[in-house]
Structure formats: C-alpha cells, structure tokens
DNA sequence: TTTCTACTCCCCAAAAATGGCGGGGGAGGA
DNA sequence: TCCTCCCCCGCCATTTTTGGGGAGTAGAAA
C-alpha cells in the first residue's frame, strides 16, 4: 500500500510549509490519509493562550477556552507528566470533573477514541498533537500500531513549524551573561541565600550584588526572581 | 536495501528492552547499521550528574565531567535552545573557549561531523542523542538526509526507555501544586512582587504567603527563588 | 460521617534583599 | 590608543520577604 509513501510526502510537505494556511492544508491531507475524524495540534501555554490547528467544532473550541478546560482535561494533565504518546483509554477518567468534562466533549462531537502525543520544545514549550476518532477498541488498537511511529514524526515536524512561526513573531534581544553572573544566578536558583552564594564563590556579598544587578539589567528583569526565571527559560542556566 | 527494515527492528528491540545492558546492545547494533564511529545518549542534568550511553573513550568521558564541559559545549548550549536536530556545523564555534574545547575533543577521538537531537521529557528533563563520525561534508550531508528522520525516532525511543529506568530508581515524592499555588508562583516568576501578585489574584497578601509557603514546602525548596526555579525546571509552570 | 485538602484572612518581629552612592585593576577589541 | 566589559570591594537606608503564631469556610474523598 502507498500509505508509507504518502506519509513521507506529508513530512516533506511539512518541511516546506511557510504559512499557517499551508500547514492547515497539509494537516487536512493527513487527515485524509489517516481516515480519522479529528486532528488537533494544540500549543499549551500556562497563561491559557493557545495556538494551533483543530478540526473540532468552533463551539467546542470556544467552550474549552471559556471553561479553562485545559486545567482539568485529563489528556493535558496526563500528557504533561509523560513522555510517550498516550492512548486516552489509559488515562484516569474516574474523578467527577473528568467525567463531566468527557460528557461535555462527547456532546460537542469529540470521538470516543483518542491518541495524544506530548511534544516539548525549548523554554518549557509544551504542545499536544492529537488524533481523535470514533470506533471500537480493536480497530483503534490496529490504527495505533500501524501509525504510532509516523504520528510521532508528524507531531515533531508540526511542532518544528509552529516554533518557527512563533519565533518570527517575537525577535529576542539578548546579551550574554558573564561567567560570574551565571555562577551567581545559578547558585541563587539552587536555593542558596546571597550570603551563602557569596561565600561559595569566595567574593564579598557586595560584589555578588553587582553581578546579580548586572544580570538583572541584562535580562531586563524586575527583580532577582524574575531574572532567574528568565535565565532558566531562555536556557542560559540549568538547574 | 534492508536498512529500513533493520531500523524498524531496532525500534522494536528498543521497545522490548528492560535493562541498561540490553539497551547498550541495541545501540551497538544500531551503530553497526548506521556505520558511524560514535553514538551517544546523554541525559543532561544541570548539576553535572549524567547518565547515558556513549562510545567515546573513557578518557574523554571523564575529562568532560571533570572540566564541566557541559557548561561550555556549544552542542549542549545550542541544542538547549532549539527543537530541531542540529548539525554541529551550524553551531557557533567562534568563541575562544569553544575552539579550545573543540580541539580538546578532537584530540580525544571525537570525529569532525556530528548530528545531535535534543529530547525533552516531563519535569524539564533534557537529553541529547548524538551521532558522531569522521568524513567529508558531502558524505555527512547524505547521511543526514538518509537517516535524519529515523534518528529522531531512535532518539525518542531511547529516551523513553531512559525515563522508564530512571523512574524505577527514584520513586517520586511530588505532590501536585494546587491551581492557586501555580498562579502565585507563576506571577512571581514573571517578576511581580508579592503585593502585586496578591492584588492581581484579588486575595490578601497573607493568603498569598500561605500559597507560596505551601508551594515551597511541596517542592522541597529553601526559599521562594528556589521554588520558582524548581517549578520551572520541573515544567510545573511556564513563563 | 468524618477527614482531608484547598482556600481565605489576621498580627508581629527578625532576616534578607534592594537601590543608591562611591572606589579600583586588568584583558581584549576597534 | 581608548573604550568596553569583566572582576572585585565598601557603606547607607529602605523595602520586601520570611518565620513564627492563630482561625474559619467549602467541597471532595473515604
């Protein structure tokens, strides 16, 4: 069967995509190949800002946002703690809120079978690529074992594009931190007080302050905590 | 050619792996199939703790740790900021320390061509899967375009196993943060003062303190900054 | 039902961090 | 050469954060 070839082409197309529309088109083709009801790429962002592509109904999409469902959706919660793709059946739907959420989803046209792939990028980026369908368990099982690996690659390539688009939108201005500044904020991030850090770096507490201040101004941070958070999410330090 | 089939088998074998030795064996098979000099899977952990599989010489492995090279290695630094796999040539080797690091690496048997795939897991986990070889640029280019996608999958599967093994070693002691706690530390991470956060959450500053304290104790953090850094690197909050 | 967790509010005093001022020496690039 | 960046040190006063107490609600789980 030519499915393999077609999927290879999909990945190729994804690589050559330059706009959101093109990406949607490719996604639509993919849906045709996989023969599933719904495809969703969903960039989850602490703030609740979301960005992506979905074939769910607008009503459901809107309701999801309005109700802040990303806070209780077992798919999101589960995927957030895992690395491997997740079959919805393996999640915990026992709590009351999860059940009412599920019912709500069904009523808005979400199919009974789902497979979600968590994807993580730099700076704590987190996204989900989900395939959704209505069918019996055995059929679904067969679908997963046939396409599971390909879906991982698709998820990877879609996310790559999403990150590219996002990057275009926010150009960053970063000066580099000096080694001492990095030492300083790294130790602070590890929970040491300024006194301890100064001692551990064998410098006066005042000198330490100079480093922290200068790191803070380089990072455009309001306070030390902000500087640490910024440095961490920009990948300038690692803890 | 049967390379496709063989790689499929490698993925299968990876899934069935249950010990580190088995994993090493599969990696060795993979190295045979790809015909490259070195393969490395490298779990990067700010503290310098490292865990993985490598075919580099013990001398280099040790030297790398001793010198804290993970702090200056452009491969690590570069991959940490990116999502897509990285050809070493596309990195910035211009700084002095990078050059001396590179020379040191060469002297310890590291090949001139490299391709590294960043992988991220839950709780801020970060790892690299690297293929290293000595050859000219054109040959390498051909290698990458032939195996690039497969390598992504391999990296994914290896990391999946590494996470499984790790999980067995450290039974987790993590309670989840409550929504309010997450709100609180997220806003703090964004640089707001306690007064501002309290106002923005419409609660008293005292209540806010309760959240911060309880988040801190749940995270086992020494102070607020530490709590924020911990929450960030565990992926509990995003800024 | 009882128990547990999440959420909300209050006071006080000590410790820590910040904001502002000043100073010096050295290494490297334009 | 000059200029910039990195490295190091001191004192002042103010603001912010922290570490101890305390108490009451509601809703979910057991």
XYZ file of C-alpha atoms (C1' of nucleotides) in Angstrom:
538
model
C 0.000 0.000 0.000
C 1.119 3.520 -0.667
C 0.378 4.899 2.780
C 4.049 4.852 3.729
C 4.986 6.873 0.707
C 2.162 9.291 1.304
C 3.219 9.875 4.892
C 6.776 10.501 3.760
C 5.370 13.106 1.409
C 3.410 14.676 4.239
C 6.599 15.128 6.256
C 8.270 16.593 3.204
C 5.383 18.999 2.721
C 5.507 19.984 6.348
C 9.147 20.887 5.995
C 8.375 23.134 3.069
C 5.496 24.870 4.741
C 5.826 28.590 5.287
C 2.453 29.797 6.428
C -0.270 28.705 8.759
C -2.630 28.170 5.849
C -0.240 25.821 4.135
C 0.152 23.959 7.385
C -3.595 23.590 7.681
C -3.737 22.246 4.166
C -1.139 19.634 4.878
C -2.967 18.696 8.058
C -6.114 18.256 6.037
C -4.331 15.942 3.614
C -3.002 13.986 6.541
C -6.475 13.592 7.928
C -7.475 12.170 4.585
C -4.665 9.651 4.622
C -5.245 8.538 8.183
C -9.004 8.493 7.722
C -9.747 9.909 11.124
C -12.396 12.332 12.249
C -10.280 14.878 14.062
C -6.723 16.138 14.191
C -5.533 18.698 16.684
C -2.288 20.458 17.268
C -2.516 22.350 20.481
C 0.162 24.588 21.934
C -0.470 24.742 25.650
C 0.750 27.849 27.341
C 0.498 28.392 31.078
C -1.316 31.659 30.556
C -4.064 29.871 28.650
C -3.064 31.400 25.373
C -3.461 28.797 22.792
C -2.395 28.402 19.298
C -2.905 25.666 16.875
C -4.945 23.785 14.412
C -8.020 21.791 15.156
C -10.875 20.146 13.364
C -13.122 20.168 16.384
C -16.160 22.366 16.107
C -15.767 26.058 16.845
C -18.314 25.652 19.591
C -16.173 23.097 21.388
C -13.015 25.071 20.808
C -14.571 28.136 22.326
C -16.159 26.298 25.192
C -12.816 24.703 26.004
C -11.196 28.085 26.342
C -14.040 29.705 28.185
C -14.214 26.983 30.779
C -10.444 26.794 31.125
C -10.739 23.129 30.393
C -7.006 22.839 29.863
C -6.770 22.900 33.624
C -8.840 19.772 34.131
C -8.598 17.915 30.837
C -7.065 14.536 31.779
C -5.434 14.386 28.359
C -3.440 17.523 29.020
C -2.757 16.655 32.629
C -1.692 13.148 31.752
C 0.457 14.077 28.800
C 2.146 16.776 30.795
C 3.661 14.157 33.049
C 4.581 11.670 30.387
C 6.930 11.368 27.525
C 5.386 8.665 25.415
C 2.224 9.056 23.384
C -0.930 8.397 25.305
C -3.985 6.433 24.381
C -6.888 8.198 26.013
C -8.125 4.929 27.456
C -5.038 4.693 29.629
C -5.808 7.950 31.393
C -7.631 8.439 34.640
C -11.219 9.455 33.938
C -12.559 8.457 37.315
C -12.898 11.801 39.041
C -16.170 13.606 38.850
C -14.918 16.622 36.979
C -13.182 14.437 34.434
C -16.413 12.594 33.790
C -18.436 15.709 33.301
C -15.734 17.079 31.037
C -15.803 13.903 28.973
C -19.542 14.031 28.626
C -19.347 17.629 27.545
C -16.725 16.730 24.967
C -18.818 13.901 23.552
C -21.777 16.207 23.251
C -19.662 18.529 21.189
C -18.660 15.936 18.642
C -15.440 14.587 20.104
C -14.949 10.932 19.216
C -14.538 8.155 21.754
C -11.003 7.165 20.765
C -8.000 9.402 21.077
C -4.234 9.260 20.856
C -2.212 12.225 22.029
C 1.467 12.877 21.604
C 3.136 15.290 24.003
C 5.812 17.478 22.456
C 8.220 19.708 24.308
C 10.365 22.469 22.961
C 12.849 24.948 24.365
C 11.825 27.348 27.102
C 9.286 24.987 28.533
C 7.192 24.927 25.416
C 4.576 22.230 25.525
C 2.221 21.082 22.829
C -0.044 18.187 22.028
C -0.770 16.506 18.774
C -3.945 14.526 18.970
C -5.760 12.133 16.698
C -9.394 11.580 17.508
C -11.883 9.151 16.075
C -14.992 7.115 16.755
C -14.599 3.377 16.502
C -14.326 0.235 18.572
C -11.284 -0.584 20.647
C -9.849 -3.224 18.370
C -9.947 -1.041 15.283
C -8.322 1.722 17.228
C -5.631 -0.573 18.501
C -4.825 -1.555 14.943
C -4.715 2.070 13.901
C -2.258 2.911 16.663
C 0.077 0.069 15.922
C 0.052 0.943 12.256
C 0.593 4.664 12.534
C 2.010 5.222 16.014
C 5.575 5.869 14.924
C 4.608 8.003 11.986
C 2.455 10.122 14.227
C 5.444 10.848 16.431
C 7.315 12.172 13.445
C 4.367 14.181 12.244
C 3.979 15.720 15.676
C 7.658 16.572 15.671
C 7.544 18.246 12.289
C 4.399 20.201 13.002
C 5.841 21.494 16.216
C 9.005 22.471 14.445
C 6.989 24.665 12.142
C 4.915 26.089 14.950
C 8.087 27.141 16.736
C 9.422 28.728 13.580
C 6.276 30.764 13.129
C 6.337 31.798 16.736
C 9.960 32.837 16.530
C 9.181 35.193 13.687
C 6.652 36.895 15.858
C 8.912 37.673 18.774
C 12.520 38.564 17.952
C 14.613 38.357 21.089
C 17.272 40.750 22.250
C 19.744 39.028 24.473
C 23.174 39.952 25.628
C 25.182 37.192 27.108
C 25.742 36.814 30.790
C 29.310 36.740 32.050
C 30.573 33.554 33.709
C 30.426 35.102 37.148
C 26.904 36.291 36.572
C 25.942 32.813 35.522
C 27.563 31.340 38.616
C 25.732 33.798 40.778
C 22.246 33.280 39.466
C 22.748 29.555 39.103
C 23.516 29.266 42.790
C 20.615 31.506 43.654
C 18.385 29.296 41.539
C 19.602 26.341 43.568
C 18.175 27.972 46.646
C 21.206 29.498 48.329
C 20.896 32.865 50.003
C 23.073 35.723 48.887
C 25.345 35.243 51.862
C 25.845 31.588 51.021
C 26.443 32.297 47.375
C 28.992 34.974 48.157
C 30.771 32.598 50.462
C 30.642 29.795 47.978
C 32.075 31.981 45.214
C 34.605 33.426 47.650
C 33.669 37.007 46.973
C 32.110 39.693 49.100
C 28.402 39.848 49.315
C 28.569 43.241 47.732
C 30.390 42.041 44.663
C 27.816 39.370 44.361
C 25.181 42.048 44.364
C 26.880 43.740 41.479
C 26.662 40.552 39.460
C 23.056 39.977 40.294
C 22.204 43.549 39.428
C 24.012 43.415 36.164
C 22.486 40.081 35.253
C 19.127 41.523 36.093
C 19.578 44.519 33.880
C 20.910 42.425 31.029
C 17.896 40.201 31.272
C 15.523 43.095 31.612
C 14.155 41.595 34.800
C 12.263 43.383 37.540
C 13.824 41.509 40.415
C 16.079 38.588 41.194
C 13.359 36.005 40.992
C 12.364 37.307 37.607
C 15.966 37.238 36.447
C 16.302 33.617 37.465
C 13.064 32.643 35.811
C 14.089 34.454 32.653
C 17.549 32.934 32.577
C 16.067 29.494 33.108
C 13.504 29.769 30.425
C 15.978 31.202 27.962
C 18.197 28.265 28.701
C 21.023 30.471 29.944
C 21.346 28.488 33.139
C 20.441 24.940 34.023
C 19.468 23.612 37.412
C 18.246 -2.212 0.691
C 17.213 -3.606 4.011
C 18.276 -0.681 6.126
C 14.694 0.442 6.574
C 13.666 -2.928 7.840
C 16.672 -3.122 10.119
C 15.890 0.244 11.643
C 12.327 -0.808 12.210
C 13.688 -3.805 14.060
C 15.919 -1.564 16.146
C 12.901 0.429 17.285
C 11.120 -2.788 18.084
C 14.094 -4.015 20.073
C 14.267 -0.729 21.925
C 10.676 -1.125 22.982
C 11.375 -4.543 24.365
C 14.453 -3.525 26.266
C 14.379 -3.915 30.013
C 17.878 -3.274 31.223
C 20.702 -0.897 30.550
C 22.819 -3.680 29.124
C 20.196 -4.639 26.609
C 19.924 -1.024 25.648
C 23.664 -0.844 25.091
C 23.475 -3.904 22.906
C 20.782 -2.437 20.751
C 22.769 0.791 20.489
C 25.748 -1.221 19.338
C 23.663 -2.890 16.650
C 22.430 0.498 15.581
C 25.973 1.758 15.282
C 26.657 -1.173 13.008
C 23.720 -0.364 10.789
C 24.470 3.339 10.565
C 28.178 2.703 10.122
C 29.238 5.591 12.294
C 32.083 5.925 14.737
C 30.240 7.155 17.793
C 26.798 7.158 19.276
C 25.937 8.994 22.459
C 22.839 9.293 24.519
C 23.401 11.922 27.113
C 20.965 12.926 29.826
C 21.921 16.465 30.799
C 21.232 17.457 34.309
C 22.427 20.933 35.347
C 24.110 19.604 38.438
C 26.504 17.687 36.218
C 25.020 14.350 37.011
C 24.974 12.463 33.831
C 23.578 9.286 32.705
C 23.730 7.586 29.424
C 25.446 5.557 26.840
C 28.467 6.612 24.881
C 31.102 5.129 22.642
C 33.548 7.918 23.262
C 36.675 6.932 25.106
C 36.545 6.747 28.880
C 39.260 9.369 28.989
C 37.110 11.858 27.122
C 34.022 10.963 29.101
C 35.860 11.590 32.330
C 37.538 14.737 31.133
C 34.194 16.088 30.024
C 32.800 15.682 33.509
C 35.870 16.918 35.306
C 36.070 20.078 33.304
C 32.329 20.687 33.488
C 32.349 20.861 29.745
C 28.586 20.634 29.630
C 28.643 24.267 30.624
C 30.525 25.423 27.559
C 29.932 22.718 24.992
C 28.274 24.547 22.065
C 26.405 21.382 21.188
C 24.632 21.343 24.529
C 24.162 25.086 24.641
C 22.869 25.171 21.090
C 20.556 22.205 21.408
C 19.146 23.568 24.608
C 17.693 26.489 22.720
C 16.430 24.552 19.754
C 13.862 21.992 18.951
C 15.082 20.537 15.700
C 18.119 18.308 15.358
C 21.359 20.163 14.974
C 24.221 19.579 12.616
C 27.347 20.566 14.521
C 28.470 22.714 11.640
C 25.544 25.043 12.164
C 26.606 25.887 15.695
C 28.673 28.810 16.840
C 32.265 27.687 17.371
C 33.775 31.144 17.142
C 34.425 31.923 20.774
C 37.792 31.123 22.221
C 36.603 28.612 24.786
C 34.555 26.827 22.168
C 37.614 26.474 19.988
C 39.790 25.105 22.716
C 37.009 22.733 23.695
C 36.753 21.539 20.119
C 40.438 20.941 19.879
C 40.402 19.017 23.111
C 37.546 16.900 21.796
C 39.368 16.128 18.563
C 42.440 15.088 20.481
C 40.327 12.620 22.377
C 38.982 10.885 19.330
C 35.789 12.790 18.619
C 35.030 12.873 14.900
C 34.631 16.046 12.887
C 30.995 15.532 11.941
C 28.148 15.434 14.385
C 24.389 15.467 14.455
C 22.618 15.957 17.764
C 18.961 15.590 18.548
C 17.599 17.381 21.596
C 14.948 15.499 23.518
C 12.800 16.848 26.284
C 10.730 14.966 28.769
C 8.473 15.798 31.689
C 9.784 17.792 34.612
C 12.265 19.659 32.499
C 14.179 16.566 31.526
C 16.659 17.219 28.762
C 18.765 14.785 26.837
C 20.792 14.598 23.677
C 21.164 11.832 21.200
C 24.261 12.351 19.097
C 25.764 10.642 16.094
C 29.420 11.361 15.502
C 31.649 10.447 12.618
C 34.689 11.450 10.621
C 34.069 12.186 6.967
C 33.770 14.987 4.484
C 30.829 17.356 4.412
C 29.126 15.905 1.383
C 29.112 12.371 2.727
C 27.773 13.629 6.007
C 25.066 15.583 4.284
C 23.970 12.443 2.505
C 23.997 10.519 5.752
C 21.776 13.110 7.423
C 19.238 13.226 4.657
C 19.076 9.455 4.592
C 18.752 8.828 8.298
C 17.604 12.128 9.801
C 14.028 11.102 10.400
C 14.899 7.687 11.670
C 17.305 9.199 14.125
C 14.533 11.301 15.580
C 12.528 8.181 16.247
C 15.503 6.363 17.683
C 16.210 9.274 19.986
C 12.600 9.249 21.069
C 12.577 5.548 21.842
C 15.866 5.599 23.688
C 14.715 8.448 25.833
C 11.507 6.656 26.571
C 13.495 3.781 27.981
C 15.845 6.033 29.899
C 12.871 7.661 31.575
C 11.459 4.281 32.461
C 14.709 3.187 34.059
C 15.026 6.456 35.899
C 11.509 6.193 37.205
C 12.319 2.857 38.774
C 15.282 4.363 40.552
C 13.611 7.308 42.160
C 10.104 6.796 43.401
C 8.787 10.293 43.193
C 7.852 12.372 46.142
C 5.901 15.019 44.384
C 2.569 16.272 45.329
C 0.965 18.437 42.757
C 0.668 22.135 43.215
C -2.821 23.481 43.616
C -4.139 25.899 40.994
C -3.759 28.843 43.313
C -0.219 27.883 44.143
C 0.558 27.691 40.471
C -0.994 31.093 39.894
C 1.042 32.527 42.712
C 4.449 31.266 41.709
C 3.790 31.858 38.039
C 3.175 35.518 38.700
C 6.202 35.701 40.950
C 8.262 34.139 38.182
C 7.006 36.864 35.889
C 8.640 39.395 38.159
C 5.750 40.723 40.178
C 6.218 41.500 43.843
C 4.079 39.809 46.431
C 1.951 42.891 46.774
C 1.307 42.969 43.052
C 0.560 39.285 42.879
C -1.853 39.470 45.765
C -3.634 42.339 44.112
C -3.697 40.613 40.779
C -5.162 37.445 42.295
C -7.558 39.508 44.371
C -6.510 37.976 47.636
C -4.771 39.365 50.676
C -1.034 39.325 50.792
C -1.227 36.988 53.764
C -3.176 34.434 51.848
C -0.707 34.700 49.070
C 2.026 33.925 51.551
C 0.269 30.767 52.548
C 0.307 29.620 48.938
C 3.918 30.459 48.444
C 4.876 28.703 51.642
C 2.919 25.626 50.800
C 4.277 25.522 47.260
C 7.733 25.864 48.694
C 7.281 23.002 51.065
C 5.715 20.801 48.410
C 8.660 21.479 46.156
C 11.153 20.996 48.923
C 12.611 24.400 48.195
C 14.704 26.523 50.535
C 13.219 29.824 49.515
C 10.891 31.393 47.003
C 13.504 31.747 44.310
C 14.383 28.108 44.667
C 10.741 27.165 44.485
C 10.320 29.106 41.258
C 13.424 27.590 39.735
C 12.314 24.117 40.760
C 8.811 24.572 39.440
C 10.187 25.889 36.177
C 12.646 23.137 35.621
C 10.101 20.500 36.539
C 7.826 22.028 33.992
C 5.138 22.764 36.574
C 4.873 26.342 35.463
C 5.666 28.076 32.218
C 6.667 31.672 31.725
C -19.983 10.834 58.781
C -15.542 12.159 59.359
C -11.367 13.554 57.340
C -8.747 15.791 54.138
C -7.318 19.401 51.039
C -7.904 23.867 49.033
C -8.943 28.464 50.005
C -9.314 32.655 52.709
C -7.901 36.047 56.444
C -5.057 38.279 60.576
C -0.590 40.033 63.718
C 4.356 40.654 64.973
C 9.327 40.884 64.673
C 13.561 39.394 62.508
C 16.131 38.495 58.397
C 17.094 39.281 53.732
C 17.065 41.774 49.602
C 17.197 46.144 47.131
C 18.517 50.896 45.483
C 21.675 54.270 45.555
C 26.313 56.254 46.165
C 31.353 55.526 45.772
C 36.125 53.186 44.524
C 39.986 50.206 41.928
C 42.639 46.879 38.426
C 43.007 44.020 34.213
C 42.176 41.977 29.441
C 40.671 42.483 24.795
C 38.674 44.553 20.719
C 38.030 48.883 17.419
C 45.328 54.357 21.936
C 40.652 54.440 24.045
C 36.627 52.142 25.255
C 34.102 48.397 26.917
C 33.438 44.604 29.573
C 34.757 41.710 33.404
C 36.305 41.275 38.010
C 36.462 42.912 42.876
C 35.329 45.930 47.308
C 32.633 49.409 50.874
C 28.528 51.915 53.431
C 23.922 53.923 53.775
C 18.754 53.498 54.388
C 14.516 51.477 52.778
C 11.573 47.976 51.200
C 10.433 43.234 50.887
C 10.410 38.777 52.302
C 10.355 35.314 55.727
C 9.325 32.602 60.058
C 6.595 32.055 63.958
C 1.954 32.135 65.787
C -3.513 31.990 65.010
C -8.732 30.805 62.708
C -12.673 29.737 59.671
C -15.162 28.156 55.168
C -16.464 24.871 51.495
C -16.225 20.714 48.797
C -14.443 16.179 47.728
C -12.883 11.733 49.152
C -13.027 7.736 52.109
